[in-house]
mmCIF file of C-alpha atoms in Angstrom:
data_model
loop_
_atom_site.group_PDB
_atom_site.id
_atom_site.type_symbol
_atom_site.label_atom_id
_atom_site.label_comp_id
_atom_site.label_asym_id
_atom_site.label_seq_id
_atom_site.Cartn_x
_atom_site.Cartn_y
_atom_site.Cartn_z
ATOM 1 C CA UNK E 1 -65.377 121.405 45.119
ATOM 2 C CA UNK E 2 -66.322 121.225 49.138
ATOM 3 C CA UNK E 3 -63.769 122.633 51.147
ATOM 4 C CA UNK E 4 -62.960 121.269 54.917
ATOM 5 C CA UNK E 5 -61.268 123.539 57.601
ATOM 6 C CA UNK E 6 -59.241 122.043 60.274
ATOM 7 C CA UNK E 7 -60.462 122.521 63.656
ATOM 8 C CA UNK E 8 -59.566 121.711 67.298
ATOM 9 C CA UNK E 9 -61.193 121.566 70.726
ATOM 10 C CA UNK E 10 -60.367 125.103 72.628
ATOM 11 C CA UNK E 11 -57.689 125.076 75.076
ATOM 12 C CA UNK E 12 -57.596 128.760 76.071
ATOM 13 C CA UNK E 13 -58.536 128.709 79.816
ATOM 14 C CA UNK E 14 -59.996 132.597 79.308
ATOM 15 C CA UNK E 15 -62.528 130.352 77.546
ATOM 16 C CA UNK E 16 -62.599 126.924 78.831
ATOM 17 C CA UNK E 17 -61.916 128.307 82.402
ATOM 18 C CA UNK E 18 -59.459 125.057 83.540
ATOM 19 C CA UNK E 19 -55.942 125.210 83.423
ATOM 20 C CA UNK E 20 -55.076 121.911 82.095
ATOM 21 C CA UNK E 21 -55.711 122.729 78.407
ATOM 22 C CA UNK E 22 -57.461 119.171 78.139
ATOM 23 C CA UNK E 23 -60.391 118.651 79.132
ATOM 24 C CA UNK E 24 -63.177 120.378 80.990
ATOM 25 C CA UNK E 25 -65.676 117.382 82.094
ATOM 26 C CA UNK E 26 -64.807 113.812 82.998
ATOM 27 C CA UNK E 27 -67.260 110.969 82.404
ATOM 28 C CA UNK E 28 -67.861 108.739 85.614
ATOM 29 C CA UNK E 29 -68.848 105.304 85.300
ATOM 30 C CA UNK E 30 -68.816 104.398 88.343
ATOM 31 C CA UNK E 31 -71.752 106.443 88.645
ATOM 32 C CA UNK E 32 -73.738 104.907 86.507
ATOM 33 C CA UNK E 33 -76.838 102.628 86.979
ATOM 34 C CA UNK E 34 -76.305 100.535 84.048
ATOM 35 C CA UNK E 35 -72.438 100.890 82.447
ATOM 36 C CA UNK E 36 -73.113 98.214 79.857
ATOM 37 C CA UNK E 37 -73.302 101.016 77.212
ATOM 38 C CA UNK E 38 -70.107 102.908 78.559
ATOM 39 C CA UNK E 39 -68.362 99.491 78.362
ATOM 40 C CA UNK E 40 -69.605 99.270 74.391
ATOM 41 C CA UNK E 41 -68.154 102.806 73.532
ATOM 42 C CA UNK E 42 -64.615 101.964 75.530
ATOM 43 C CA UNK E 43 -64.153 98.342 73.968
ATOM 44 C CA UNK E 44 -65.709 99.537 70.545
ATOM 45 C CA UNK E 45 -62.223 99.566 69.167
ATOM 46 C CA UNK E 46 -61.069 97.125 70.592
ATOM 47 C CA UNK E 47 -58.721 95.338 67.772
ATOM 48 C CA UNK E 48 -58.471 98.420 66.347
ATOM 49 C CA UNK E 49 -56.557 97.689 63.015
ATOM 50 C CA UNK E 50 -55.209 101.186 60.759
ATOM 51 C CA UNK E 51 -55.984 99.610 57.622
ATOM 52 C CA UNK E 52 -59.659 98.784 58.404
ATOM 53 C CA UNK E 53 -61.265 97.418 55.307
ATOM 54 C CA UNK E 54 -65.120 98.862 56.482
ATOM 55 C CA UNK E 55 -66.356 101.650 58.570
ATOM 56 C CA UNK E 56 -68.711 100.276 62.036
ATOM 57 C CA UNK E 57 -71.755 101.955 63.469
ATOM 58 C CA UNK E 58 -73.057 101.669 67.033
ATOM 59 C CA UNK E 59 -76.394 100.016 66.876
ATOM 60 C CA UNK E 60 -76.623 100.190 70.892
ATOM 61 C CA UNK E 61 -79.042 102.668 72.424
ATOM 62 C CA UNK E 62 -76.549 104.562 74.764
ATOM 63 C CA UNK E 63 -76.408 106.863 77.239
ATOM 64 C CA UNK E 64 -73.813 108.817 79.359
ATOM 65 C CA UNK E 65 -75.244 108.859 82.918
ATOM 66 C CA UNK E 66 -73.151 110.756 84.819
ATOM 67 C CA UNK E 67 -69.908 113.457 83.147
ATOM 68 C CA UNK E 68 -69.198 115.835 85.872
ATOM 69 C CA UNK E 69 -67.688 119.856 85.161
ATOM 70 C CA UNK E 70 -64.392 120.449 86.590
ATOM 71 C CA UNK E 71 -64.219 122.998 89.501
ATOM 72 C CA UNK E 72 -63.317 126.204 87.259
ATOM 73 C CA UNK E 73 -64.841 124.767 83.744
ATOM 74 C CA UNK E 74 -66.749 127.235 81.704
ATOM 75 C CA UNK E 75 -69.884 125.666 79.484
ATOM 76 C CA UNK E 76 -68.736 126.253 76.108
ATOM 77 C CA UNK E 77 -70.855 124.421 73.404
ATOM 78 C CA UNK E 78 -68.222 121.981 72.150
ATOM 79 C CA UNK E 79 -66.840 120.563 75.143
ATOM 80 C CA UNK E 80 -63.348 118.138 76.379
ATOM 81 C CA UNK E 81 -63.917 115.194 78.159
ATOM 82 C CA UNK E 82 -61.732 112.634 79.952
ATOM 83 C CA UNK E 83 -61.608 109.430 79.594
ATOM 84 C CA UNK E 84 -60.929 109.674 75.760
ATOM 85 C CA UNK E 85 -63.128 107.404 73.918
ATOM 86 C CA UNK E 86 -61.520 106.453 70.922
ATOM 87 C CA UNK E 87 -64.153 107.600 68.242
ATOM 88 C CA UNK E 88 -65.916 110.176 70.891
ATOM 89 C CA UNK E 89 -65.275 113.415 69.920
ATOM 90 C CA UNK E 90 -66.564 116.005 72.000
ATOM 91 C CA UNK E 91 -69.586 116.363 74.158
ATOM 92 C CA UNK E 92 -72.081 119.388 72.759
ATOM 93 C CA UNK E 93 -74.937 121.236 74.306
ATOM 94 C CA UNK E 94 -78.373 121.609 72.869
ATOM 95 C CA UNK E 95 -77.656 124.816 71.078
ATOM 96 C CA UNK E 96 -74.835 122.999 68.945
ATOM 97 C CA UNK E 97 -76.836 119.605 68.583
ATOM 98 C CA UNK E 98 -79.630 122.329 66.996
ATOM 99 C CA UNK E 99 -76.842 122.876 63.868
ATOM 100 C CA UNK E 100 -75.091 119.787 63.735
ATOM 101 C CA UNK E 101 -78.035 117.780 63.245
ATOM 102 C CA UNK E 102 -79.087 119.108 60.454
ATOM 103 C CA UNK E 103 -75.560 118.761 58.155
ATOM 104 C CA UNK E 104 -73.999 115.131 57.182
ATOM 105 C CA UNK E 105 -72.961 113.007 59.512
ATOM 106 C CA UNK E 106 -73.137 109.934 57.886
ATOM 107 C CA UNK E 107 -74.820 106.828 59.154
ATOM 108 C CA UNK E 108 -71.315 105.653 60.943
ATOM 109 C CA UNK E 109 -72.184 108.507 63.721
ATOM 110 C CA UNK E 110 -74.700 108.729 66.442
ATOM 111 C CA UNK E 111 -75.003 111.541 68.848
ATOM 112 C CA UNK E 112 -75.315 110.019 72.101
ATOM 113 C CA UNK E 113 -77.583 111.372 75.333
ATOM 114 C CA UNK E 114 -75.581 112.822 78.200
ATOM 115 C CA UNK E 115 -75.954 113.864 81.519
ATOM 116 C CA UNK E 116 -74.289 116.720 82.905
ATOM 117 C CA UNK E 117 -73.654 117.641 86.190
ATOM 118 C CA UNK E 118 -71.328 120.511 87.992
ATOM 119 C CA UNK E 119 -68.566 120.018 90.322
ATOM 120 C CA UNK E 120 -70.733 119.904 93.400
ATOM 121 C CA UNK E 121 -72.658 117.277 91.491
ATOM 122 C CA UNK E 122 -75.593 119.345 90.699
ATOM 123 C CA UNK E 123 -77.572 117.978 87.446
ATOM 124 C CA UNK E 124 -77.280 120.989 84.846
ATOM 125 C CA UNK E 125 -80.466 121.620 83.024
ATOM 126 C CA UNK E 126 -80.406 121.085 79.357
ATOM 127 C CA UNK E 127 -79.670 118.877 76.720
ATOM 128 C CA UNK E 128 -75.644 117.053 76.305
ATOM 129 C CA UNK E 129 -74.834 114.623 73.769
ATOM 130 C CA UNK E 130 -71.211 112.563 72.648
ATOM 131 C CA UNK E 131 -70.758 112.796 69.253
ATOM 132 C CA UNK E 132 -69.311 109.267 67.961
ATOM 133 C CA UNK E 133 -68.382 108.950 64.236
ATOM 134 C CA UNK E 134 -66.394 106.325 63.211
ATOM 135 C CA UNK E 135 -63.154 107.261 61.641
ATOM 136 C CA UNK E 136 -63.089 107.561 57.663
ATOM 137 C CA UNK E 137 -61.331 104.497 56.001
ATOM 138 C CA UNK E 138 -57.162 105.013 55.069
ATOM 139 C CA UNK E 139 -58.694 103.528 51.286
ATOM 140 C CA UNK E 140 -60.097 107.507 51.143
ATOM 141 C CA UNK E 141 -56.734 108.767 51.759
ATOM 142 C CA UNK E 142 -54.486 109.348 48.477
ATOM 143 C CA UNK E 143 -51.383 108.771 50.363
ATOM 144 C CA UNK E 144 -49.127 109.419 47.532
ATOM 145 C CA UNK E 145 -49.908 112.575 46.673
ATOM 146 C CA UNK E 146 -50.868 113.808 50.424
ATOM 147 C CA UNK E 147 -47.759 116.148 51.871
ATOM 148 C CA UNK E 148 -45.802 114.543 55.097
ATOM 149 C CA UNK E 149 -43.054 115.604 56.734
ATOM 150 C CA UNK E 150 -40.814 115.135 59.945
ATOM 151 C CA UNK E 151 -38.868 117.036 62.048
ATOM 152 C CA UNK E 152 -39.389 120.716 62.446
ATOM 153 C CA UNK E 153 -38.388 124.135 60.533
ATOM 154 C CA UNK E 154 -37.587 125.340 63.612
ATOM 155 C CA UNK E 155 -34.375 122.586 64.440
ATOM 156 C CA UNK E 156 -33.530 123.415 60.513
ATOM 157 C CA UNK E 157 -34.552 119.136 60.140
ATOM 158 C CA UNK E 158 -37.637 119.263 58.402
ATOM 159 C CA UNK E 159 -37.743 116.836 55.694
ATOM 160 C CA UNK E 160 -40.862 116.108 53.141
ATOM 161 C CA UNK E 161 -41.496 112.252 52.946
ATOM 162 C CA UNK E 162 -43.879 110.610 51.280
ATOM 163 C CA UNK E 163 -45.799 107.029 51.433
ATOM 164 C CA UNK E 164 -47.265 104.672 48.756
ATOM 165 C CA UNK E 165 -49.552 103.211 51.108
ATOM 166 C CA UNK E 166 -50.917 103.000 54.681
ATOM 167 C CA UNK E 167 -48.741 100.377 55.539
ATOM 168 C CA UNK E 168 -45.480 102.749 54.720
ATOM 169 C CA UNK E 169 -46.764 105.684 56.939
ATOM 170 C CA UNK E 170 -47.648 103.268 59.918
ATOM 171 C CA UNK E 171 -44.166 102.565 60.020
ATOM 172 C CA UNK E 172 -42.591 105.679 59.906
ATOM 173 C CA UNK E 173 -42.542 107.267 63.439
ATOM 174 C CA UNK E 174 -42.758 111.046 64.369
ATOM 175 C CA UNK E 175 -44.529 111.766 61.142
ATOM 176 C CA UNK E 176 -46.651 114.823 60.695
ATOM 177 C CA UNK E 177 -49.332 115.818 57.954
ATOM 178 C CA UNK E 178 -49.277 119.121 56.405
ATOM 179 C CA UNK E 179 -51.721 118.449 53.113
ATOM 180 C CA UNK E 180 -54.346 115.605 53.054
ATOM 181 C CA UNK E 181 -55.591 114.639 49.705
ATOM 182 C CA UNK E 182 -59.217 112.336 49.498
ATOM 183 C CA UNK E 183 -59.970 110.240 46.985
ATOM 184 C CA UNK E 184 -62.999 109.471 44.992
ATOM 185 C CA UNK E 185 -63.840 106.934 47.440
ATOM 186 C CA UNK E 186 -64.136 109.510 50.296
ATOM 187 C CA UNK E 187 -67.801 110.313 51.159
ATOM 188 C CA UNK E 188 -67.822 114.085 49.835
ATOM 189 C CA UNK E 189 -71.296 114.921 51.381
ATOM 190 C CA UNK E 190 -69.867 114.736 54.829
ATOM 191 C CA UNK E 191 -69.804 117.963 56.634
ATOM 192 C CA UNK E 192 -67.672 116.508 59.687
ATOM 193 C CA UNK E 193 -64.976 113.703 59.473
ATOM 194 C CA UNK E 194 -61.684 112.622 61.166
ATOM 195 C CA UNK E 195 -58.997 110.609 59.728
ATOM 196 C CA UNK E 196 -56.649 107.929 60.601
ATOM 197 C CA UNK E 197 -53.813 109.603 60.437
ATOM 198 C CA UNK E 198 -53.302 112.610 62.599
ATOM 199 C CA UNK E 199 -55.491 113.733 65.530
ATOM 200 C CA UNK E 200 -57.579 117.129 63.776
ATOM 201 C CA UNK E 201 -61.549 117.030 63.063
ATOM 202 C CA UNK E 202 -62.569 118.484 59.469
ATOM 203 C CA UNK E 203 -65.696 120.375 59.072
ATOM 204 C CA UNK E 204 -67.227 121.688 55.894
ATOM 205 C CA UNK E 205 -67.008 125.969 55.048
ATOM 206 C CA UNK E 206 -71.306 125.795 55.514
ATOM 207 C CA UNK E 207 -71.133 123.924 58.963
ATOM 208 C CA UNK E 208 -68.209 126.332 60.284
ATOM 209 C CA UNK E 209 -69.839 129.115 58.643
ATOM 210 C CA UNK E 210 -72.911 128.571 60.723
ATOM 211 C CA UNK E 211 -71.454 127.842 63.604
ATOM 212 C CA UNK E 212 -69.620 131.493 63.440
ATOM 213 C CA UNK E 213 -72.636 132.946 62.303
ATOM 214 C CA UNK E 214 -74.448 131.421 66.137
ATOM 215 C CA UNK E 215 -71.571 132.375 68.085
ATOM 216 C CA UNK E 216 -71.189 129.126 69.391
ATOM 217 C CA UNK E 217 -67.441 128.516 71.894
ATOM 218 C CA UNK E 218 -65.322 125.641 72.437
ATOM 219 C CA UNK E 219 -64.132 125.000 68.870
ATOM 220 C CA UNK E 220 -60.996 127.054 66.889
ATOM 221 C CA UNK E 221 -59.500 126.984 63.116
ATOM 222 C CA UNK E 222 -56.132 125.368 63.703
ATOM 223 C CA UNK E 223 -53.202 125.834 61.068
ATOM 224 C CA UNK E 224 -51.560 122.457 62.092
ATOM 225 C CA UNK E 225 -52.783 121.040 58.856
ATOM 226 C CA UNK E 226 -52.531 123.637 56.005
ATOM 227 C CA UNK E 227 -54.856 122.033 53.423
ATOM 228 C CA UNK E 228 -57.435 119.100 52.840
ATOM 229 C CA UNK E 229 -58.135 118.481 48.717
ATOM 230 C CA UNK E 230 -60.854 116.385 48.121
ATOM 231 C CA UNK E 231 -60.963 114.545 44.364
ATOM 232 C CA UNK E 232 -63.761 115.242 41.938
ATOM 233 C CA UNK E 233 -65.840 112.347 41.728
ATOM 234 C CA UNK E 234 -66.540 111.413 37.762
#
């Protein structure tokens, strides 16, 4: 059976360098020449519905003129950005795009050009991209026998609840995820995907595994979500 590990964008400012724990770039449109692919990504979801029946691909060719370093941002090779685009991940360099490229995707991604410049607005040599992958369908998620919870252990309120359907967990507020179970209709030969519910990436045990073995900064295991079970597919 794959495994996935949950992971999250670094916040540590010994590593990231800024303060804000948020981001360390911020994408500028009104820099660009031609924003008519910037407008695409931010109105892409547009309608966004939780239940989406079908997964959408960007058939644009796009490119991200102008995302500017913060005054005391480090280059790391997973990077934050600001403004979030819904479906953007993170921005990597060329030394991450080297790894990534070669695992699963899946053909509802694209990794999109960038160009980076410092906060003196200085272009900085190299290769950026924007990973976009569309998020994987709720119909892959067995809600029933996925582990919820609210409140907290800590305020002695925590209470497991569970949902039949996506419909049931839209409605409950303050929810949080501790176990995520896939069904057979998840795609089990991704090696990256995000969900619906909750805000974590998941990345395969190979993909991490290589990316530990390079070294490369800007991306950390996060216990948030314990576990991730993905069904055996008959």
């Amino acid at each position: 059976m794959k495994r996935y590990i949950p992971i999250t964008l670094e916040s540590e400012p010994s590593i990231i360098g800024v303060n804000n724990g948020i981001y360390q770039c911020e994408i500028k449109p009104n820099k660009f020449k031609n924003k008519d692919g910037f407008l695409h990504l931010e109105r892409f979801y547009d309608g966004y519905r939780f239940d989406a029946a079908n997964n959408r691909k960007i058939e644009e060719s796009i490119e991200i003129e102008f995302c500017q370093l913060l005054k005391k941002a480090y280059l790391t090779n997973f990077m934050s950005y600001s403004p979030n685009l819904f479906g953007c991940h993170f921005i990597i360099d060329e030394r991450a795009y080297n790894i990534l490229h070669r695992f699963e995707f899946g053909k509802f991604s694209k990794f999109i050009p960038l160009k980076l410049y410092d906060n003196k607005g200085q272009y900085v040599n190299g290769k950026y991209y924007l990973l976009f992958q569309d998020l994987i369908l709720n119909s892959c998620v067995d809600f029933k026998n996925s582990l919820f919870y609210t409140g907290h252990k800590v305020t002695a309120d925590r209470k497991n609840v569970s949902f039949n359907n996506p419909k049931e967990y839209q409605n409950e507020l303050f929810v949080n995820t501790e176990q995520i179970i896939l069904n057979e209709k998840f795609n089990n030969n991704l090696d990256f995907f995000t969900p619906r519910i909750g805000t974590r990436f998941f990345i395969s045990e190979n993909l991490m595994a290589e990316i530990e073995r390079n070294g490369l900064t800007g991306l950390s295991r996060t216990k948030q979500i314990k576990e991730i079970t993905v069904a055996n597919k008959t």
